[in-house]
CSV table of C-alpha atoms in Angstrom, one decimal:
chain,number,residue,atom,x,y,z
F,19,MET,CA,0.7,2.8,-30.9
F,20,GLU,CA,-3.0,2.1,-32.3
F,21,SER,CA,-2.6,-1.5,-31.8
F,22,CYS,CA,-1.2,-1.0,-28.4
F,23,TRP,CA,-4.5,0.6,-27.7
F,24,TRP,CA,-6.4,-1.9,-29.1
F,25,VAL,CA,-4.9,-4.7,-27.0
F,26,PHE,CA,-5.1,-3.1,-23.6
F,27,LYS,CA,-8.8,-2.4,-24.1
F,28,LYS,CA,-9.7,-5.9,-24.8
F,29,LEU,CA,-7.9,-6.3,-21.6
F,30,PHE,CA,-9.6,-3.5,-19.8
F,31,ASP,CA,-13.3,-5.3,-21.2
F,32,GLN,CA,-12.2,-8.4,-19.4
F,33,GLY,CA,-11.6,-7.0,-16.1
F,34,ASP,CA,-8.2,-7.2,-16.4
F,35,VAL,CA,-7.0,-3.2,-15.6
F,36,TYR,CA,-7.0,-1.3,-12.3
F,37,ARG,CA,-5.8,1.7,-10.3
F,38,SER,CA,-3.2,0.7,-7.3
F,39,TYR,CA,-0.5,2.5,-5.5
F,40,GLN,CA,3.2,1.3,-6.2
F,41,ILE,CA,5.5,2.1,-3.8
F,42,MET,CA,8.3,4.0,-5.6
F,43,PRO,CA,11.6,5.9,-4.6
F,44,PHE,CA,11.2,9.3,-4.9
F,45,SER,CA,12.9,12.3,-5.7
F,46,THR,CA,11.3,15.3,-4.4
F,47,ALA,CA,13.7,17.6,-5.9
F,48,LEU,CA,12.9,16.0,-9.5
F,49,CYS,CA,9.2,15.8,-8.6
F,50,THR,CA,9.2,12.1,-9.9
F,51,PRO,CA,9.8,8.9,-9.2
F,52,LEU,CA,13.0,6.6,-10.2
F,53,SER,CA,13.3,3.4,-11.3
F,54,GLN,CA,14.9,0.6,-8.7
F,55,MET,CA,18.1,1.0,-10.9
F,56,GLU,CA,18.6,4.7,-10.8
F,57,ALA,CA,18.1,4.4,-6.9
F,58,LYS,CA,20.9,2.4,-6.8
F,59,GLN,CA,23.4,4.6,-8.7
F,60,ASP,CA,23.8,6.6,-4.7
F,61,GLU,CA,24.0,4.9,-1.9
F,62,ARG,CA,25.5,6.2,0.7
F,63,MET,CA,25.5,7.0,4.6
F,64,THR,CA,23.5,9.4,6.3
F,65,GLN,CA,22.6,10.8,9.8
F,66,ASP,CA,18.8,10.2,10.3
F,67,PRO,CA,16.2,10.5,13.4
F,68,ALA,CA,16.7,7.2,15.4
F,69,VAL,CA,13.5,7.0,17.7
F,70,VAL,CA,11.0,4.9,19.9
F,71,VAL,CA,7.3,6.0,19.9
F,72,ALA,CA,4.5,4.6,22.0
F,73,PHE,CA,0.8,3.7,21.3
F,74,PRO,CA,-0.6,3.6,23.9
F,75,LEU,CA,-3.4,0.0,24.1
F,76,VAL,CA,-7.4,0.8,24.2
F,77,ASP,CA,-9.1,-2.2,25.6
F,78,ALA,CA,-8.6,-2.1,29.0
F,79,GLU,CA,-9.7,-6.1,29.3
F,80,LEU,CA,-6.6,-6.7,27.7
F,81,GLN,CA,-4.5,-4.9,30.1
F,82,PRO,CA,-4.5,-6.8,33.6
F,83,ASN,CA,-1.9,-4.9,35.0
F,84,GLY,CA,-2.7,-1.6,34.2
F,85,PRO,CA,-2.2,0.9,31.5
F,86,SER,CA,0.3,-0.5,28.6
F,87,SER,CA,2.0,0.8,25.2
F,88,PHE,CA,3.3,-0.5,22.4
F,89,LEU,CA,6.5,0.8,21.1
F,90,ILE,CA,7.8,1.6,17.7
F,91,TRP,CA,11.4,2.4,16.7
F,92,THR,CA,11.4,4.2,13.4
F,93,THR,CA,14.0,6.6,11.5
F,94,THR,CA,11.6,8.2,9.7
F,95,PRO,CA,9.3,10.2,12.1
F,96,TRP,CA,7.5,12.3,9.2
F,97,THR,CA,5.9,8.8,8.3
F,98,LEU,CA,4.1,8.7,12.1
F,99,PRO,CA,1.2,11.0,10.8
F,100,SER,CA,0.5,8.2,8.1
F,101,ASN,CA,0.7,5.4,10.5
F,102,LEU,CA,-2.5,3.0,10.1
F,103,LEU,CA,-1.1,-0.3,12.1
F,104,ILE,CA,1.7,-1.7,13.6
F,105,GLY,CA,2.9,-5.3,12.3
F,106,ALA,CA,3.9,-8.0,14.7
F,107,HIS,CA,5.7,-11.1,14.0
F,108,PRO,CA,2.7,-13.9,14.6
F,109,ASP,CA,6.0,-16.0,15.9
F,110,LEU,CA,7.8,-14.5,18.0
F,111,GLU,CA,7.7,-13.8,21.9
F,112,TYR,CA,6.8,-10.6,23.0
F,113,VAL,CA,7.2,-8.8,26.5
F,114,GLU,CA,4.9,-6.9,28.5
F,115,VAL,CA,7.7,-5.0,30.9
F,116,LYS,CA,7.1,-2.5,33.3
F,117,ASP,CA,9.7,0.9,33.8
F,118,GLU,CA,9.9,0.8,38.0
F,119,LYS,CA,11.1,4.2,37.5
F,120,THR,CA,8.4,5.5,35.9
F,121,GLY,CA,5.9,2.6,36.6
F,122,ASN,CA,5.4,3.2,32.8
F,123,GLN,CA,4.4,0.0,30.8
F,124,TYR,CA,5.6,-1.0,27.3
F,125,ILE,CA,5.3,-4.0,25.0
F,126,MET,CA,7.5,-5.0,22.8
F,127,HIS,CA,10.2,-7.7,22.0
F,128,GLU,CA,12.4,-8.7,24.4
F,129,ASN,CA,15.4,-8.2,22.4
F,130,GLY,CA,14.3,-4.5,22.6
F,131,LEU,CA,15.1,-3.6,26.2
F,132,ALA,CA,18.5,-2.6,25.4
F,133,MET,CA,16.8,0.1,23.1
F,134,VAL,CA,14.9,1.5,25.9
F,135,PHE,CA,16.5,0.9,29.0
F,136,LYS,CA,20.3,1.2,28.2
F,137,ASP,CA,22.0,-0.6,30.4
F,138,LEU,CA,20.3,-3.9,31.8
F,139,LYS,CA,22.3,-4.0,34.5
F,140,LYS,CA,21.7,-1.2,36.2
F,141,ALA,CA,18.1,-0.6,34.8
F,142,LYS,CA,14.9,-1.4,37.1
F,143,TYR,CA,12.3,-3.3,35.2
F,144,LYS,CA,10.4,-6.2,35.4
F,145,ILE,CA,9.0,-8.5,32.9
F,146,LEU,CA,5.0,-9.0,33.9
F,147,ARG,CA,3.9,-11.5,30.7
F,148,LYS,CA,4.9,-13.3,27.7
F,149,PHE,CA,2.6,-13.8,24.5
F,150,LYS,CA,3.8,-14.7,20.8
F,151,GLY,CA,2.3,-11.7,18.4
F,152,LYS,CA,-0.3,-14.3,16.9
F,153,GLU,CA,-1.9,-13.1,20.2
F,154,MET,CA,-2.0,-9.8,19.8
F,155,ALA,CA,-3.9,-9.5,16.6
F,156,GLY,CA,-6.5,-7.3,16.6
F,157,TRP,CA,-5.8,-4.9,19.5
F,158,LYS,CA,-6.7,-1.7,19.5
F,159,TYR,CA,-4.4,1.0,19.8
F,160,LYS,CA,-4.5,4.8,20.5
F,161,PRO,CA,-3.9,7.0,17.3
F,162,LEU,CA,-0.9,9.4,17.6
F,163,PHE,CA,-2.6,12.0,15.4
F,164,ASP,CA,-6.1,12.4,14.3
F,165,TYR,CA,-5.9,13.1,10.2
F,166,PHE,CA,-7.1,9.5,9.6
F,167,ALA,CA,-8.7,8.4,13.1
F,168,GLU,CA,-12.3,9.1,10.8
F,169,SER,CA,-11.9,7.9,8.2
F,170,TYR,CA,-9.9,4.4,8.5
F,171,SER,CA,-11.2,4.1,11.6
F,172,ASP,CA,-11.2,0.4,11.6
F,173,CYS,CA,-7.6,0.3,11.2
F,174,PHE,CA,-5.3,1.7,14.2
F,175,ARG,CA,-4.9,-2.1,15.5
F,176,ILE,CA,-2.1,-5.0,15.6
F,177,ILE,CA,-1.9,-6.7,12.6
F,178,ASN,CA,0.4,-10.3,11.7
F,179,ALA,CA,3.8,-9.9,9.3
F,180,ASP,CA,6.0,-12.7,8.5
F,181,TYR,CA,8.6,-10.1,7.6
F,182,ILE,CA,9.4,-8.8,10.9
F,183,GLU,CA,12.5,-10.0,12.5
F,184,ALA,CA,13.1,-9.7,16.2
F,185,GLY,CA,16.7,-7.4,15.5
F,186,ASP,CA,14.2,-5.0,13.9
F,187,GLY,CA,14.5,-2.1,16.5
F,188,VAL,CA,11.9,-3.3,19.4
F,189,GLY,CA,9.9,-6.4,17.5
F,190,LEU,CA,6.9,-4.1,16.7
F,191,VAL,CA,6.3,-2.3,13.1
F,192,HIS,CA,4.9,0.6,12.6
F,193,ILE,CA,2.8,0.4,9.4
F,194,ALA,CA,2.2,3.9,7.2
F,195,PRO,CA,1.5,1.5,3.7
F,196,GLY,CA,1.6,4.5,1.5
F,197,PHE,CA,5.4,5.0,2.4
F,198,GLY,CA,6.5,1.4,2.3
F,199,GLN,CA,6.3,-1.5,0.5
F,200,GLU,CA,6.6,-4.0,3.2
F,201,ASP,CA,3.9,-1.9,4.6
F,202,TYR,CA,1.4,-1.6,2.1
F,203,ASP,CA,1.8,-4.9,1.4
F,204,ALA,CA,1.2,-6.1,4.9
F,205,ALA,CA,-2.1,-3.9,4.9
F,206,LYS,CA,-3.2,-5.6,1.5
F,207,ALA,CA,-2.9,-9.1,3.3
F,208,ALA,CA,-5.0,-8.1,5.9
F,209,GLY,CA,-7.3,-6.5,4.4
F,210,PHE,CA,-7.1,-2.8,5.1
F,211,VAL,CA,-5.4,-2.1,1.8
F,212,THR,CA,-7.6,-2.8,-1.6
F,213,PRO,CA,-7.6,-1.4,-4.9
F,214,GLU,CA,-10.9,0.2,-4.3
F,215,ARG,CA,-9.9,1.7,-0.6
F,216,LEU,CA,-6.4,3.3,-1.0
F,217,PRO,CA,-3.7,4.2,1.6
F,218,PRO,CA,-3.5,8.1,2.4
F,219,VAL,CA,-0.6,9.5,0.5
F,220,PRO,CA,-0.5,12.9,2.1
F,221,VAL,CA,2.6,14.1,0.9
F,222,ASP,CA,2.9,16.2,-2.8
F,223,ASP,CA,5.5,15.5,-5.1
F,224,ALA,CA,8.0,18.1,-4.1
F,225,GLY,CA,8.0,16.0,-0.5
F,226,LYS,CA,5.5,18.5,1.3
F,227,PHE,CA,3.1,17.4,3.6
F,228,THR,CA,-0.7,18.3,1.5
F,229,ALA,CA,-3.6,20.2,3.4
F,230,GLU,CA,-4.8,16.8,4.6
F,231,ILE,CA,-2.0,16.9,7.6
F,232,PRO,CA,-3.0,20.9,8.3
F,233,ASP,CA,-0.7,21.2,11.5
F,234,TYR,CA,2.5,20.6,8.9
F,235,GLU,CA,1.3,21.8,5.7
F,236,GLY,CA,3.6,22.9,3.2
F,237,GLN,CA,6.6,21.6,5.1
F,238,HIS,CA,8.8,19.1,3.5
F,239,VAL,CA,8.8,16.3,5.0
F,240,LYS,CA,12.3,16.0,6.5
F,241,ASP,CA,11.7,19.9,7.7
F,242,ALA,CA,8.7,18.5,9.8
F,243,ASP,CA,10.7,15.4,11.6
F,244,LYS,CA,11.9,17.8,14.3
F,245,ALA,CA,8.3,19.8,14.4
F,246,ILE,CA,6.7,16.3,14.8
F,247,LEU,CA,9.4,15.0,17.0
F,248,LYS,CA,8.5,18.1,19.6
F,249,HIS,CA,4.6,17.1,19.2
F,250,LEU,CA,5.1,14.3,20.5
F,251,ARG,CA,7.9,15.0,23.0
F,252,GLY,CA,4.9,17.3,24.5
F,253,SER,CA,1.8,14.7,24.6
F,254,GLY,CA,4.2,12.0,26.3
F,255,ARG,CA,5.0,9.5,23.6
F,256,LEU,CA,8.3,10.0,22.4
F,257,ILE,CA,10.0,7.3,24.8
F,258,ILE,CA,13.3,7.7,23.0
F,259,ASP,CA,15.0,10.6,21.0
F,260,SER,CA,18.5,10.2,19.5
F,261,VAL,CA,20.0,10.2,16.1
F,262,GLY,CA,21.4,7.2,14.0
F,263,MET,CA,24.0,6.4,11.1
F,264,HIS,CA,22.7,4.3,8.8
F,265,THR,CA,22.5,3.5,4.6
F,266,ASP,CA,20.4,5.5,2.4
F,267,LYS,CA,19.3,6.2,-1.3
F,268,PHE,CA,20.1,9.6,-2.6
F,269,CYS,CA,18.7,11.4,-6.0
F,270,TRP,CA,22.0,10.5,-8.8
F,271,ARG,CA,21.0,13.8,-10.6
F,272,SER,CA,19.8,16.3,-7.3
F,273,GLY,CA,21.8,14.7,-4.6
F,274,THR,CA,18.6,14.9,-2.6
F,275,GLN,CA,18.0,12.1,-0.1
F,276,LEU,CA,14.9,9.8,-1.8
F,277,ILE,CA,11.5,9.0,-0.2
F,278,ARG,CA,9.9,5.9,-0.6
F,279,LYS,CA,6.3,7.2,-1.7
F,280,ALA,CA,3.3,5.9,-3.4
F,281,VAL,CA,2.4,6.4,-6.7
F,282,SER,CA,-0.6,6.0,-8.6
F,283,SER,CA,-0.2,3.7,-11.3
F,284,TRP,CA,-2.4,0.7,-13.4
F,285,PHE,CA,-2.3,-2.3,-13.7
F,286,ILE,CA,-2.7,-5.6,-15.8
F,287,ARG,CA,-4.0,-8.8,-13.6
F,288,VAL,CA,-1.5,-11.5,-14.7
F,289,PRO,CA,-2.5,-14.7,-12.6
F,290,ASN,CA,-5.6,-14.9,-13.9
F,291,SER,CA,-4.1,-15.5,-17.8
F,292,ILE,CA,-0.6,-17.9,-16.5
F,293,PRO,CA,-2.3,-21.4,-16.9
F,294,GLN,CA,-2.7,-20.4,-20.4
F,295,MET,CA,0.4,-18.8,-21.1
F,296,LEU,CA,2.1,-22.1,-19.7
F,297,GLU,CA,0.2,-24.3,-22.3
F,298,ASN,CA,1.3,-21.9,-24.5
F,299,VAL,CA,5.0,-22.0,-23.9
F,300,GLU,CA,4.9,-25.7,-23.8
F,301,LYS,CA,3.6,-25.7,-26.9
F,302,THR,CA,6.2,-23.5,-28.5
F,303,ASN,CA,9.5,-25.2,-30.1
F,304,TRP,CA,12.2,-23.3,-27.8
F,305,VAL,CA,15.9,-23.2,-29.1
F,306,PRO,CA,17.7,-23.9,-27.1
F,307,THR,CA,15.1,-25.5,-24.4
F,308,PHE,CA,16.8,-24.7,-21.9
F,309,ALA,CA,15.6,-21.0,-22.5
F,310,ARG,CA,12.0,-22.9,-22.2
F,311,ASP,CA,12.9,-24.8,-18.9
F,312,LYS,CA,15.4,-22.9,-16.9
F,313,ARG,CA,14.3,-19.2,-18.2
F,314,PHE,CA,10.9,-18.4,-19.1
F,315,THR,CA,8.4,-21.3,-17.5
F,316,PRO,CA,9.5,-20.1,-14.2
F,317,TRP,CA,9.0,-16.5,-15.5
F,318,VAL,CA,6.1,-17.0,-16.1
F,319,ALA,CA,4.9,-19.2,-13.3
F,320,ASN,CA,5.4,-16.7,-10.9
F,321,ALA,CA,4.6,-13.4,-12.7
F,322,HIS,CA,3.0,-10.6,-10.7
F,323,ASP,CA,0.4,-8.3,-11.7
F,324,TRP,CA,2.2,-6.2,-14.2
F,325,ASN,CA,2.7,-2.2,-13.3
F,326,ILE,CA,1.5,-1.2,-16.6
F,327,SER,CA,2.1,3.3,-16.2
F,328,ARG,CA,5.2,5.1,-16.3
F,329,ASN,CA,5.9,9.0,-15.6
F,330,ARG,CA,7.0,9.9,-18.6
F,331,PHE,CA,6.2,12.0,-21.1
F,332,TRP,CA,7.6,10.5,-23.8
F,333,GLY,CA,5.9,7.3,-25.3
F,334,THR,CA,2.7,5.8,-25.8
F,335,PRO,CA,-0.4,7.5,-23.9
F,336,ILE,CA,-2.6,4.8,-22.0
F,337,PRO,CA,-6.1,5.5,-23.5
F,338,LEU,CA,-7.6,6.0,-20.2
F,339,TRP,CA,-10.1,9.1,-19.9
F,340,VAL,CA,-11.2,9.8,-16.7
F,341,SER,CA,-13.1,11.7,-13.5
F,342,GLU,CA,-11.1,13.7,-11.5
F,343,ASP,CA,-12.7,11.4,-8.6
F,344,PHE,CA,-11.6,7.8,-10.9
F,345,GLU,CA,-15.0,6.8,-10.2
F,346,GLU,CA,-16.2,6.9,-14.2
F,347,VAL,CA,-13.2,5.8,-16.6
F,348,VAL,CA,-13.4,5.3,-20.1
F,349,CYS,CA,-10.8,3.2,-22.2
F,350,VAL,CA,-10.6,4.3,-25.9
F,351,GLY,CA,-9.0,1.1,-28.1
F,352,SER,CA,-8.7,3.3,-31.4
F,353,ILE,CA,-8.1,6.7,-33.0
F,354,GLU,CA,-11.8,6.1,-34.4
F,355,GLU,CA,-13.3,5.5,-30.9
F,356,LEU,CA,-11.5,8.7,-29.4
F,357,GLU,CA,-12.5,10.9,-32.2
F,358,LYS,CA,-16.5,9.6,-31.9
F,359,LEU,CA,-16.3,10.2,-28.6
F,360,SER,CA,-14.7,13.5,-28.1
F,361,GLY,CA,-15.7,14.8,-30.8
F,362,CYS,CA,-12.3,16.1,-32.5
F,363,GLU,CA,-11.0,16.7,-35.6
F,364,LYS,CA,-9.5,13.8,-37.9
F,365,LEU,CA,-5.8,12.7,-35.7
F,366,THR,CA,-2.8,11.5,-37.6
F,367,ASP,CA,-1.2,11.6,-33.9
F,368,ILE,CA,-1.4,10.2,-30.9
F,369,HIS,CA,1.6,11.1,-29.0
F,370,ARG,CA,0.5,12.9,-25.6
F,371,HIS,CA,0.9,16.0,-26.6
F,372,GLU,CA,-1.9,16.1,-29.9
F,373,ILE,CA,-4.2,14.3,-27.4
F,374,ASP,CA,-4.2,15.5,-24.0
F,375,HIS,CA,-6.1,18.4,-24.4
F,376,ILE,CA,-8.5,16.3,-25.9
F,377,THR,CA,-11.9,15.4,-23.2
F,378,ILE,CA,-14.5,13.4,-23.6
F,379,PRO,CA,-18.1,14.3,-22.0
F,380,SER,CA,-18.9,12.5,-19.0
F,381,GLN,CA,-22.2,9.8,-19.2
F,382,LYS,CA,-22.5,10.3,-15.4
F,383,GLY,CA,-22.6,13.9,-15.0
F,384,LYS,CA,-19.2,14.3,-13.8
F,385,GLY,CA,-18.2,16.8,-17.0
F,386,GLN,CA,-15.6,16.4,-18.8
F,387,LEU,CA,-13.4,13.6,-19.1
F,388,ARG,CA,-10.1,14.0,-18.8
F,389,ARG,CA,-6.6,11.5,-20.1
F,390,ILE,CA,-4.6,10.2,-17.7
F,391,ASP,CA,-1.2,11.1,-17.6
F,392,GLU,CA,0.9,8.0,-17.7
F,393,VAL,CA,2.3,6.4,-20.5
F,394,PHE,CA,2.7,2.7,-21.5
F,395,ASP,CA,5.8,1.0,-19.7
F,396,CYS,CA,7.7,0.6,-23.2
F,397,TRP,CA,7.8,-3.0,-22.8
């Protein structure tokens, strides 16, 4: 265990350790993330809302035909208060269409017309113009809610995302980076999410909205769906309100529907070390050789940053003592160093139940530093 601490501190001192979010399948009944394998143990058909919501385009110069709104489709209305961006595929063609019955104008992929107008043969609409998704990049829209309008004021715009398909709802995707891996990756690639600027995750471990969402604070996210849709209906932003059946994942222990949620995690940077690792792989004699050529070399060559932390009780504690705001982080590399920094008595056991009460005085006037909750990945 102490050897793991020593190695980890070496990586930390090299600048190869950082904190970020990992989007995990999360059981709000058990208040814990599950592994991807656990999440696959109970998949079943379930009924959820299936709604289309409007996001008004802001810039008048981009609306020569009058006010228009981007349309998105979602089965998770509870993620809408955390919306930061809308994704469009750069190479797909989008249309601006006028509903001649209501006079409203919408921007979407042409495949989404059937969802909005139901019976296209009887519907009265007119396509006003067409443009590629890459032309819309940077276009700003009015947020649905104001909870993060100030703290993330540079967001609320269209970004390009290659994972979007023409058949995905209406071809535009609502992005709440704290509640979906593709959302998080797209926001990160566009520069709106970084290790230093994490997205809002206003949902606690029990699946209830936090004080960041005051209108729904204390409500479980699935229960809040109805209240959120009622608000959107009243504001005129809810275009289609329906339900649909789809396959989703459930907690294999509690039988409750899982959510996707960003969990604070610690990572080790890997890509910078890949050339040296590949060099050492080549220097090593492998028997049989296909284990090197077909398995290990491709795996190392394509390795991503390593999520080193796990939300478990038993394991080797990660030796990071931090301030409440995570602005001060101290990495401990040995038992002797922890005794020296904290002033604690001589330690003979460094499992978490023996060390989690130990604090280290802040060097930056932040009171006492406490160990993070996580333990190391068992690998």
